[in-house]
XYZ file of C-alpha atoms in Angstrom:
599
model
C 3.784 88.327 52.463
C 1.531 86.898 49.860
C 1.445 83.172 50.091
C 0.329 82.791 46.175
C 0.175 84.952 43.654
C -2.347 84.391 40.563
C -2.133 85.560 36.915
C -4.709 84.995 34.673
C -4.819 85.575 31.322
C -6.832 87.404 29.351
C -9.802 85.715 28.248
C -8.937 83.448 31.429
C -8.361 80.809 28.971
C -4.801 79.763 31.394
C -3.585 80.815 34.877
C -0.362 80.497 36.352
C 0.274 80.281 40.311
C 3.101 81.877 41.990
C 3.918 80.299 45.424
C 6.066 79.738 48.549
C 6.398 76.578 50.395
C 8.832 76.278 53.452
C 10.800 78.726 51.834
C 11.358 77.618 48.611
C 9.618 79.095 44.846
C 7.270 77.647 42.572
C 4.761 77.913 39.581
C 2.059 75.996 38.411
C -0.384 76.612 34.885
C -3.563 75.397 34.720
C -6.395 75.663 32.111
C -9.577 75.449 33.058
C -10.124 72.771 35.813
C -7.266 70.986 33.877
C -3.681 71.043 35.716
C -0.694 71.754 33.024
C 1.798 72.163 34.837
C 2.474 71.005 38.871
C 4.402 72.937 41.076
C 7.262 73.494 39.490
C 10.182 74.895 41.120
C 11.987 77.999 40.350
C 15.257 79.790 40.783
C 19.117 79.417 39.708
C 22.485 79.335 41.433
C 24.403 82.694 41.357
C 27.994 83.684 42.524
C 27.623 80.580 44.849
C 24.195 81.510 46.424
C 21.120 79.623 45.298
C 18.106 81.774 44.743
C 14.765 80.272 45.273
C 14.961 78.503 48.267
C 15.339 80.672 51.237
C 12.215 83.612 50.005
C 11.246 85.537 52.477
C 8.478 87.138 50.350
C 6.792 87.737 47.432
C 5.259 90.425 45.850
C 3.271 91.616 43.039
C 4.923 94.698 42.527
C 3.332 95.742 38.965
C 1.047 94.222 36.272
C -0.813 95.583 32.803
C -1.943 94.847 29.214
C 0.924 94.011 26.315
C 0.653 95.626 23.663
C 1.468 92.661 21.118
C -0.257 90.561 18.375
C -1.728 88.609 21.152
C -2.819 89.677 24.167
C -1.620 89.586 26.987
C -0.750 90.480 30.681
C 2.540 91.088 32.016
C 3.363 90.721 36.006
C 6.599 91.262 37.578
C 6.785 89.211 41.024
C 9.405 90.630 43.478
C 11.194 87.790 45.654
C 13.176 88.538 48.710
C 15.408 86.513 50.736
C 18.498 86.418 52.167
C 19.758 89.621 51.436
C 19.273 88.732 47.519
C 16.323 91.013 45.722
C 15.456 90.254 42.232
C 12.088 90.106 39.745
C 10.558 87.750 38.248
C 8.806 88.722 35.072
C 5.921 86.935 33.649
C 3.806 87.367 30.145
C 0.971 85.321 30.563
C -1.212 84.797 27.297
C -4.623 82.505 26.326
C -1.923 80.429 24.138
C 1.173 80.528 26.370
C 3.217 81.371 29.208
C 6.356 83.003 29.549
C 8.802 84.082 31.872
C 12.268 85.153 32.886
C 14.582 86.199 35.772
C 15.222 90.281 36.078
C 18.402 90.871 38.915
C 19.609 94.397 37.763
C 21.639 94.526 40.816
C 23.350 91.624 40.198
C 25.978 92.602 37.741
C 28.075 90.075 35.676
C 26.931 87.326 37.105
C 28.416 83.814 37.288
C 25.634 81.485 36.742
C 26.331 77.899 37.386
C 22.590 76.494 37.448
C 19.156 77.296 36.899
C 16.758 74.886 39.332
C 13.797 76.552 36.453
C 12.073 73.371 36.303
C 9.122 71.878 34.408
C 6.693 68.785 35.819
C 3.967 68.111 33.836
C 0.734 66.987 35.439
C -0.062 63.311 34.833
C 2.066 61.305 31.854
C 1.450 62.892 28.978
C 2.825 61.906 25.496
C 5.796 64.069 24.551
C 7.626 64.456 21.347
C 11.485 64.796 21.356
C 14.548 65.108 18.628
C 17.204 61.276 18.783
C 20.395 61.183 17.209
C 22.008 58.286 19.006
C 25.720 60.254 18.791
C 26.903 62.872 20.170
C 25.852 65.214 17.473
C 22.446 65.075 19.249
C 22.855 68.169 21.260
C 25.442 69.946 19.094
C 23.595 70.534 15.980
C 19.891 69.458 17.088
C 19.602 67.449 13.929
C 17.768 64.692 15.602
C 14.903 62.451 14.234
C 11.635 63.388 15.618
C 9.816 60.596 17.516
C 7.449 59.967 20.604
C 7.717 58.646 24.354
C 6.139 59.082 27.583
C 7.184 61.794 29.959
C 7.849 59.026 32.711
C 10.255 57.524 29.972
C 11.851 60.845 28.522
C 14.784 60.085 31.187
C 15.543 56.729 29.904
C 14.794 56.314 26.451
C 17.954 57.580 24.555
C 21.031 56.331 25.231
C 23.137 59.614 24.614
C 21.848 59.839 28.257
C 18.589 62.329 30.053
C 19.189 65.459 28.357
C 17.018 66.292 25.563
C 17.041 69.685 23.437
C 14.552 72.173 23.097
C 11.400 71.964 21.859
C 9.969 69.691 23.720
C 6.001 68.987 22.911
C 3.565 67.387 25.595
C 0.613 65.624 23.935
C -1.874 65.699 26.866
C -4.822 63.099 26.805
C -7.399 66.108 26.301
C -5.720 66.400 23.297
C -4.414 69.438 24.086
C -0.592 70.770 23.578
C 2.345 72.319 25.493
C 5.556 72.968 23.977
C 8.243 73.828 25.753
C 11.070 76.259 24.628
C 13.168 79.486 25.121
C 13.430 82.899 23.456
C 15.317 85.682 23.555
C 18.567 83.827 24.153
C 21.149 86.401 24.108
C 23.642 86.758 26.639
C 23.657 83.409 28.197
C 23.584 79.870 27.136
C 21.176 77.916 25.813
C 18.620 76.115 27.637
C 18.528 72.067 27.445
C 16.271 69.963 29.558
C 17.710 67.325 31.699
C 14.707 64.976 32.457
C 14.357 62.481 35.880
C 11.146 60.683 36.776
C 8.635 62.784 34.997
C 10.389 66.134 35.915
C 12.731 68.582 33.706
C 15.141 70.681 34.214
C 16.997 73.643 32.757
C 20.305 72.408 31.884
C 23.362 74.089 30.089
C 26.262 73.384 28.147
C 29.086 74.219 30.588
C 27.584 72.194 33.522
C 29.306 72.872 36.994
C 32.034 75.364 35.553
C 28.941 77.610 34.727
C 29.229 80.872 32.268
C 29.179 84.455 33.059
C 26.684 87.077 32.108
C 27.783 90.524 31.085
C 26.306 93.553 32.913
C 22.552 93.022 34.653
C 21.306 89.618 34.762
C 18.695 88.822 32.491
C 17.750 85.628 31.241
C 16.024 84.193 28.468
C 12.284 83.657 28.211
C 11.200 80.054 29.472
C 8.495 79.565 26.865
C 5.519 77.193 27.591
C 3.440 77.605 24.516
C -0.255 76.070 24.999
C -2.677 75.163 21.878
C -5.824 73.011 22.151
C -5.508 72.004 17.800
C -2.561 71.783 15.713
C -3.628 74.874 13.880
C -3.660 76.473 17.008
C 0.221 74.990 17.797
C 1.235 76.058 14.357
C 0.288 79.753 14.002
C 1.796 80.353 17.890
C 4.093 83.113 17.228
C 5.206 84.058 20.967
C 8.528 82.887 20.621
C 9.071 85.566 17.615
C 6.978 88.166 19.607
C 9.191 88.184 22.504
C 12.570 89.133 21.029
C 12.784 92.510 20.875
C 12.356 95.096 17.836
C 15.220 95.787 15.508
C 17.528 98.182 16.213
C 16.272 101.068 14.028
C 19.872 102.195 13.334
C 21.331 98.831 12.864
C 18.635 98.050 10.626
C 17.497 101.376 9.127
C 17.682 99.905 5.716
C 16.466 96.594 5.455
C 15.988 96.749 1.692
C 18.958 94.249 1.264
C 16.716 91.554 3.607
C 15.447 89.699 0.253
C 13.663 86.296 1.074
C 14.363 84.087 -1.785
C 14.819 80.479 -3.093
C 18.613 79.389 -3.525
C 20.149 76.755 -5.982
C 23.256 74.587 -4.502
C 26.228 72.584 -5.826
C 27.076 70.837 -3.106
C 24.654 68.239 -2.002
C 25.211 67.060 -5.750
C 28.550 67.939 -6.306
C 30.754 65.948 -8.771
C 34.242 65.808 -10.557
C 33.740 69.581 -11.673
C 32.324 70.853 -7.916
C 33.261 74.676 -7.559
C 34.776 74.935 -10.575
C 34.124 78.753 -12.086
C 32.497 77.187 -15.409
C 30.424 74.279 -13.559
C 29.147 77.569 -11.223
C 28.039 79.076 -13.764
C 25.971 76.488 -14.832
C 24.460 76.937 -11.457
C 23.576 80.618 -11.783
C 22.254 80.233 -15.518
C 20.332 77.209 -13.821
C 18.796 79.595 -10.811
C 17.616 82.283 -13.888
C 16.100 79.812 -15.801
C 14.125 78.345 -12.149
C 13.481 82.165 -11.754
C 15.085 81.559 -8.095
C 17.299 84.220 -6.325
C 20.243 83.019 -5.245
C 23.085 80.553 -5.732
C 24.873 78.916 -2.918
C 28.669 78.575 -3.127
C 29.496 75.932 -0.100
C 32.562 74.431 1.509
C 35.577 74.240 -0.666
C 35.185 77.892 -2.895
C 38.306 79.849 -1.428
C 40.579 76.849 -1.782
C 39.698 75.873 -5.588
C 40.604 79.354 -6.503
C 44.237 80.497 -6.505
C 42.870 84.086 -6.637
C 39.615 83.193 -4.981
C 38.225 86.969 -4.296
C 38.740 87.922 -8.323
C 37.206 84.799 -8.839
C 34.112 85.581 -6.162
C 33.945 88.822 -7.661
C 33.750 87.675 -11.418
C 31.016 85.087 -10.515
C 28.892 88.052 -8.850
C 29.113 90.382 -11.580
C 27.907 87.523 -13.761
C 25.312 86.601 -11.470
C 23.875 89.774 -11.300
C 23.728 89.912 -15.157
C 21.357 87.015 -14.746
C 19.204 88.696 -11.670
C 21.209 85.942 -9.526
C 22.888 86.609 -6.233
C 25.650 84.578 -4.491
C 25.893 83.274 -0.456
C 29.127 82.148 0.557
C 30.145 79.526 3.173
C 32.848 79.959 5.881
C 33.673 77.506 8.936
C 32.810 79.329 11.784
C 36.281 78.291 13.537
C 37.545 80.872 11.201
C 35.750 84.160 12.372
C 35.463 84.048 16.190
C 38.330 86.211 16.136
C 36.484 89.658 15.426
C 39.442 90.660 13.634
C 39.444 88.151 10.804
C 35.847 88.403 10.896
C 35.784 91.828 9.796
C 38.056 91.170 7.493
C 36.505 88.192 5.963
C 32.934 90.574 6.038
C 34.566 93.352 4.667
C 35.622 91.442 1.705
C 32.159 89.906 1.442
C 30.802 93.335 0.967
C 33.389 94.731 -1.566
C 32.673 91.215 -3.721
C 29.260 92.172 -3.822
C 27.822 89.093 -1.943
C 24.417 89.176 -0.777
C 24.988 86.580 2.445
C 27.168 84.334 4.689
C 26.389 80.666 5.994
C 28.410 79.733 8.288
C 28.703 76.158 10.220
C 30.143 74.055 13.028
C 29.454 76.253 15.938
C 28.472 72.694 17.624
C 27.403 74.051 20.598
C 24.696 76.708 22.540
C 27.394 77.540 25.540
C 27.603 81.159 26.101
C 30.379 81.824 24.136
C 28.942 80.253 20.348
C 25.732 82.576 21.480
C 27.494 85.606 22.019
C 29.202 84.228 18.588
C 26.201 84.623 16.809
C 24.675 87.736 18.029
C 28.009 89.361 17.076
C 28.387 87.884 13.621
C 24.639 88.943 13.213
C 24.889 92.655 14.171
C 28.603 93.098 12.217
C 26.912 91.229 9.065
C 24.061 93.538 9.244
C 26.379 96.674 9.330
C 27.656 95.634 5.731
C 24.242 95.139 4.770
C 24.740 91.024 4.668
C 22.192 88.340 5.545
C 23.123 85.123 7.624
C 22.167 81.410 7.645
C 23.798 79.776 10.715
C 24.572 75.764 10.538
C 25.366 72.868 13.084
C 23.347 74.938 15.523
C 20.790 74.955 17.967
C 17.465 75.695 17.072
C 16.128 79.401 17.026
C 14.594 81.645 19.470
C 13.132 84.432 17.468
C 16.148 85.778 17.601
C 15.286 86.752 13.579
C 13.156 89.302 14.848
C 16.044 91.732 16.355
C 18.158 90.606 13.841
C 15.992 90.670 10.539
C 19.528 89.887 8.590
C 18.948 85.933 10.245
C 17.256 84.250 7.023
C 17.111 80.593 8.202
C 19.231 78.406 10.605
C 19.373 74.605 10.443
C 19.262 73.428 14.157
C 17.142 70.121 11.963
C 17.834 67.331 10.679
C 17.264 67.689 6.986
C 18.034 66.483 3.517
C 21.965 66.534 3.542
C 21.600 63.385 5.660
C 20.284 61.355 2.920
C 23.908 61.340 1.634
C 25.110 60.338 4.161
C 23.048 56.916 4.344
C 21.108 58.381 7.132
C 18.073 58.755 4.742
C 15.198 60.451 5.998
C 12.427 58.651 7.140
C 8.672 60.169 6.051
C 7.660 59.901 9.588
C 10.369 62.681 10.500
C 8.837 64.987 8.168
C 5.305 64.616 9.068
C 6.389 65.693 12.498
C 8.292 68.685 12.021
C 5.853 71.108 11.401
C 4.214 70.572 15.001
C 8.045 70.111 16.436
C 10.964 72.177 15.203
C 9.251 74.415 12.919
C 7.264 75.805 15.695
C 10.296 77.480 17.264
C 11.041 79.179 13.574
C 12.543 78.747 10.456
C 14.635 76.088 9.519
C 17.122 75.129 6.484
C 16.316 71.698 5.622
C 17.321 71.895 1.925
C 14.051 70.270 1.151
C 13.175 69.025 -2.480
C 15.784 65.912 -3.135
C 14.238 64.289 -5.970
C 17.198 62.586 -6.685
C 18.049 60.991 -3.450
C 14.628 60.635 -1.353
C 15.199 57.626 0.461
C 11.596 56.024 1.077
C 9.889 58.891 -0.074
C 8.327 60.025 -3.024
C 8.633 63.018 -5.646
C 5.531 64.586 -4.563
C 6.106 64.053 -0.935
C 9.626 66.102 -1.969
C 7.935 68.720 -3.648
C 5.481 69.219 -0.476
C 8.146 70.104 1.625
C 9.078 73.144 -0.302
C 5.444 74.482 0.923
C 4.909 72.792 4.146
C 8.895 73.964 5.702
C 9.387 77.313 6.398
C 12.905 78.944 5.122
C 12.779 82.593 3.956
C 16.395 81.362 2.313
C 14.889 78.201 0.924
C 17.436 76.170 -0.413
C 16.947 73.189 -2.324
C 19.025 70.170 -2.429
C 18.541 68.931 -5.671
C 20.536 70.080 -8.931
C 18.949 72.406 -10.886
C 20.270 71.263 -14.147
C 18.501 67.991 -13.056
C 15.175 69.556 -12.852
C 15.303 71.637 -16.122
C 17.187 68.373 -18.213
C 14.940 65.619 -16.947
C 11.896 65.573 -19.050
C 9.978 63.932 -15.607
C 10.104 67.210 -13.880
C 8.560 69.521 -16.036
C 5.016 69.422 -15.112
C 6.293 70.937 -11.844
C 8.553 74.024 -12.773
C 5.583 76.440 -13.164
C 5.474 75.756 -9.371
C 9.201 75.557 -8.785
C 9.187 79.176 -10.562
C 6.126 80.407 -8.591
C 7.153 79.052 -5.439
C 6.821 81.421 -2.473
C 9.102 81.256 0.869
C 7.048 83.950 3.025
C 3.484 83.357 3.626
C 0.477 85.535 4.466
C -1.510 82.842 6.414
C -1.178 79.618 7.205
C -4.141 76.630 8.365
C -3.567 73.345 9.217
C -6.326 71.170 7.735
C -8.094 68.544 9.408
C -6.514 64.859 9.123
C -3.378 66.468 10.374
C -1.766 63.861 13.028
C 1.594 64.512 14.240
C 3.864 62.104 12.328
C 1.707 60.488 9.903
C 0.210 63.369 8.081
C 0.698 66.722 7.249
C -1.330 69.228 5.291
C -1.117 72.701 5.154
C -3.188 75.252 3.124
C -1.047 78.538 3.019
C -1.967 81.840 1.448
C 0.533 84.082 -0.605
C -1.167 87.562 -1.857
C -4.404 85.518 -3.232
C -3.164 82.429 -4.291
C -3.287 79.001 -2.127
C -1.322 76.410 -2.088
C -2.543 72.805 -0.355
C 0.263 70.901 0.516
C 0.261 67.212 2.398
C 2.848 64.511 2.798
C 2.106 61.137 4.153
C 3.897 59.984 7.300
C 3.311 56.469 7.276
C 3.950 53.023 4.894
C 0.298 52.636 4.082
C -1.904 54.568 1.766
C -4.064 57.338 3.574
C -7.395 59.154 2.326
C -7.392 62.937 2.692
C -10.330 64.918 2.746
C -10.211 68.576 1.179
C -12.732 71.219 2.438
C -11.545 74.207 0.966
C -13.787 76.267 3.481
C -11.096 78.590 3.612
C -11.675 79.778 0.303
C -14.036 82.421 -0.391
C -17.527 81.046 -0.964
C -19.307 81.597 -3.857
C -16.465 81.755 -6.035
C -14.697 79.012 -8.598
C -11.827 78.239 -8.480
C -9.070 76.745 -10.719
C -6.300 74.488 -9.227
C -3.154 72.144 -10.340
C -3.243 69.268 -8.290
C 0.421 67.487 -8.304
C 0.308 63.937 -7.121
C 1.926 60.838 -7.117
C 2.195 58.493 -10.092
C 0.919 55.158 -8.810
C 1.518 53.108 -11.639
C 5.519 54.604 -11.370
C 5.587 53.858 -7.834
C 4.466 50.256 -7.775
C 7.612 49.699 -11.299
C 9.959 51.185 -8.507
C 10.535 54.572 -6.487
C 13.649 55.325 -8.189
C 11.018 55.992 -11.516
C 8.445 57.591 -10.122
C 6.936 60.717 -11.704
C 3.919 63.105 -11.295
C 0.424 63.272 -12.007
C -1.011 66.459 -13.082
C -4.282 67.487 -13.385
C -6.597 70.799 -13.543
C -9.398 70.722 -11.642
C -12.129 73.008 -10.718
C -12.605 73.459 -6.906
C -15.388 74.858 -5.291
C -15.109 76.245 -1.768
C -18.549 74.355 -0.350
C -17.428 70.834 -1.930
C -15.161 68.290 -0.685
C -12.028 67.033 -2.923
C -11.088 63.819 -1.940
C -7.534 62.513 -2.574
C -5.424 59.226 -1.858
C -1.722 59.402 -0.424
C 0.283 56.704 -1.071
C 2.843 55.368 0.946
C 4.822 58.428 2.354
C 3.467 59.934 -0.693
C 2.863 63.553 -0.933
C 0.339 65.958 -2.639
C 0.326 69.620 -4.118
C -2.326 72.021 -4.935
C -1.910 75.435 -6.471
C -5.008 77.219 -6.294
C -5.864 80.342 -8.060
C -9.520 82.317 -8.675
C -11.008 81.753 -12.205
């Protein structure tokens, strides 16, 4: 029996440590002479045995190269005790660690813990998602904020389990976030933290859930960086989901990323009225965006609300517009109304569904999703899921997933739960790590303590191949303030081919991306904080020896200090030059664009 077993990755930038002690599992990750991770148990509790605490043995019983966009080594660790056999299979990368529990003789399982655990070496800083209700952990729309991991147990009062990400600041200065992926077939992971430790923790607590066929869990993720733009262009969580199903998705040529307009944040007297919608779709043509968003409340304003759905698509498309629907999830768990409800979809001509209020990652609302997924790709429909947890890379086996919220985002600020710049300046190091996200950003009209530029930042800085924006279209294109900006509006892109994060990044209280589409940039940066800050451009990343041209959107001072509610932009063209340094001031959660194109 091996007493340890040790994994190294491959440029030996991390190791993790397999062990037994007195019988019972454990892990450990280290980087360099730097401890990650202490011994951290391992194991779950099965058709009433526990597994991990009675091994017998362990043994390395295969290991090789992945063949993925990072590199990496897999091992598979075979456990033995009391008459129980099972794997343990490990991916073990220079940016990450992952892992997951292979039983394939242990068939439809009843699962009613997982003693997985996590214990961080020392105290480190760790960011977490508060909603103090109990919203928290049913659709993850939490404000971002910072404690200590000796504190994570006691510092909400919606009690000690937090959801997933989790992200360890380490006094190196290096990173760790926690996660899942893969979740499919089993519930979703939270962490239940006590006295510096965490926990796996799910939904159904002691009643447990049952697995169908073999057990296999999800990935536990531990994603490492040593620099933001390290954190932010981690990808494991994507890479570890498996391929599409190349008969399922054979013909992906319906999977259009695309920017969306939307009544409903701004709805009035006329909301979903046929004529009012149609302002909305002349609206998205005139934005050149691709989609409009019908939301809650279509089928019961129309007495005949499929001729009515089908009228508004057919004069949609005459505009190069296509519609997404919304439907309460309550109303399609039963698979035959959901096929129903799809079928009609498809006949109408629809390109997508969102559908909300699954308020919950228990086994059941997982298995939800995976089905709706899979039946909305067989009618050639794509999906954006709602009061949710947040993603998993499951987007990768089911390309038809164009964004999920699992955030808390701009729909709050009606609510008078505005959101704070702070919030923003940490999601692209939080949330948007684990993968795309439907914030609605761009609410001009309703910003809280932010500014117009900040607003317009977040339409580059937030990922959302369906990028929906909260505010009224008619409002941009009627409002002489905002047209400075609708060359960018029009232009705006919602895939990118590369992504840095620029120094003067700090988790919170600033946030600046330069992102490449084809071979155009865009710098984007939004100010976390209530004082001015001074931001530093070395466009480095540009190629050298070349001139280029750039719009550089930023805040009107003079606006801001009459009052926030008046505030417009300043435009300017600007030569940039990639060996000189542009400097720029933020103002308070202020924001700033660049669009950057060669001369």
């Amino acid at each position: 029996m091996a007493e340890e077993i040790v994994m190294n990755s491959p440029g030996k930038k991390l190791k993790a440590v397999v062990s037994v002690e007195n019988g019972k599992l454990f892990y450990k990750l280290h980087t360099g002479t730097q401890t990650l991770l202490a011994p951290s148990p391992l194991g779950m509790k099965v058709n009433g045995a526990t597994l991990g605490e009675q091994v017998a043995s362990i043994v390395l019983s295969a290991s090789g190269g992945l063949n993925v966009q990072n590199k990496g080594t897999r091992f598979v660790v075979a456990v033995t005790e009391h008459n129980s056999n099972y794997n343990i299979e490990f991916h073990i990368y220079d940016n990450g660690l992952a892992f997951r529990y292979l039983a394939p003789a242990i068939v439809n399982a009843h699962i009613t813990e997982e003693t997985t655990g996590f214990v961080p070496a020392g105290n480190p800083a760790v960011w977490f998602f508060e909603r103090n209700n109990k919203w928290k952990l049913q659709s993850y729309a939490g404000l971002w904020m910072q404690t200590t991991l000796q504190q994570l147990d006691k510092v909400s009062v919606q009690g000690p389990v937090q959801g997933k990400p989790l992200l360890f600041v380490y006094p190196s200065g290096q990173y760790l976030l926690l996660s899942e992926a893969a979740l499919y077939n089993y519930s979703g992971m939270r962490l239940l933290a006590h006295k510096g430790k965490l926990q796996v923790n799910f939904t159904e607590g002691d009643k447990g859930f049952d697995v169908n066929g073999p057990l296999v869990s999800p990935w536990r993720v531990l994603l490492f960086a040593e620099d933001l733009n390290s954190l932010v262009n981690n990808h494991l969580i994507e890479q570890l989901n498996p391929a599409p199903d190349t008969t399922l998705f054979a013909d992906q040529s319906y999977i259009v990323p695309g920017k969306a307009v939307w009544s409903w944040i701004t709805k009035d007297a006329s909301y979903m009225q046929p004529a009012s919608e149609m302002k909305m779709i002349d609206a998205a043509a005139l934005l050149h965006f691709n989609y409009s968003l019908l939301d809650e409340g279509w089928e019961t304003a129309w007495p005949q609300k499929w001729q009515q759905l089908k009228a508004l698509v057919l004069y949609a498309a005459g505009k190069n517009v296509k519609l997404w629907v919304w439907k309460h999830s309550n109303e399609l768990r039963d698979s035959i109304v959901r096929e129903a409800f799809l079928d009609s979809l498809a006949m109408a001509g629809v390109a997508g569904v969102k559908t909300d209020f699954m308020n919950s990652e228990a086994m059941p609302l997982i298995a939800f999703e995976e089905a709706l997924l899979r039946a909305a790709a067989r009618r050639k429909l794509m999906v954006n899921f709602h009061g949710c947890q947040a993603p998993t890379g499951e987007s990768r086996t089911y390309p038809n997933e164009l964004t999920r919220e699992g955030i808390r985002g701009m729909e709050l600020n009606i609510m008078n739960e505005p959101i704070p710049a702070w919030h923003n300046a940490a999601l692209p190091f939080t949330r948007f790590i684990c993968g795309h996200g439907d914030y609605t950003p761009g609410f001009f009209s309703n910003k809280g303590s932010t500014t117009d530029t900040h607003q317009l930042a977040l339409l580059y800085l937030f990922n959302s191949p369906f990028q929906c924006m909260a505010e009224n279209p008619l409002t941009l294109l009627n409002n002489p303030a905002y047209a400075p900006v609708l060359p960018l509006l029009r232009s705006l892109p919602v895939t990118w081919d590369e992504t840095i994060v620029l120094p003067g990044s700090s988790i919170g209280r600033l946030a600046a991306f330069a992102r490449r589409k084809g071979d155009d940039w865009y710098v984007a940066a939004i100010n976390g904080t209530d004082s001015a800050v001074a931001f530093n451009l070395n466009p480095g990343f540009l190629k050298a020896g070349t001139k280029y041209q750039a719009v550089v959107v930023s805040d009107n001072v003079k606006g801001l200090k009459k009052s926030s509610l008046n505030s417009v932009f300043t435009v300017n063209n600007i030569t940039i030059q990639p060996s000189r340094v542009q400097s720029f001031v933020l103002p308070p959660a202020g924001g700033l664009v660049i669009a950057v194109k060669r001369n």
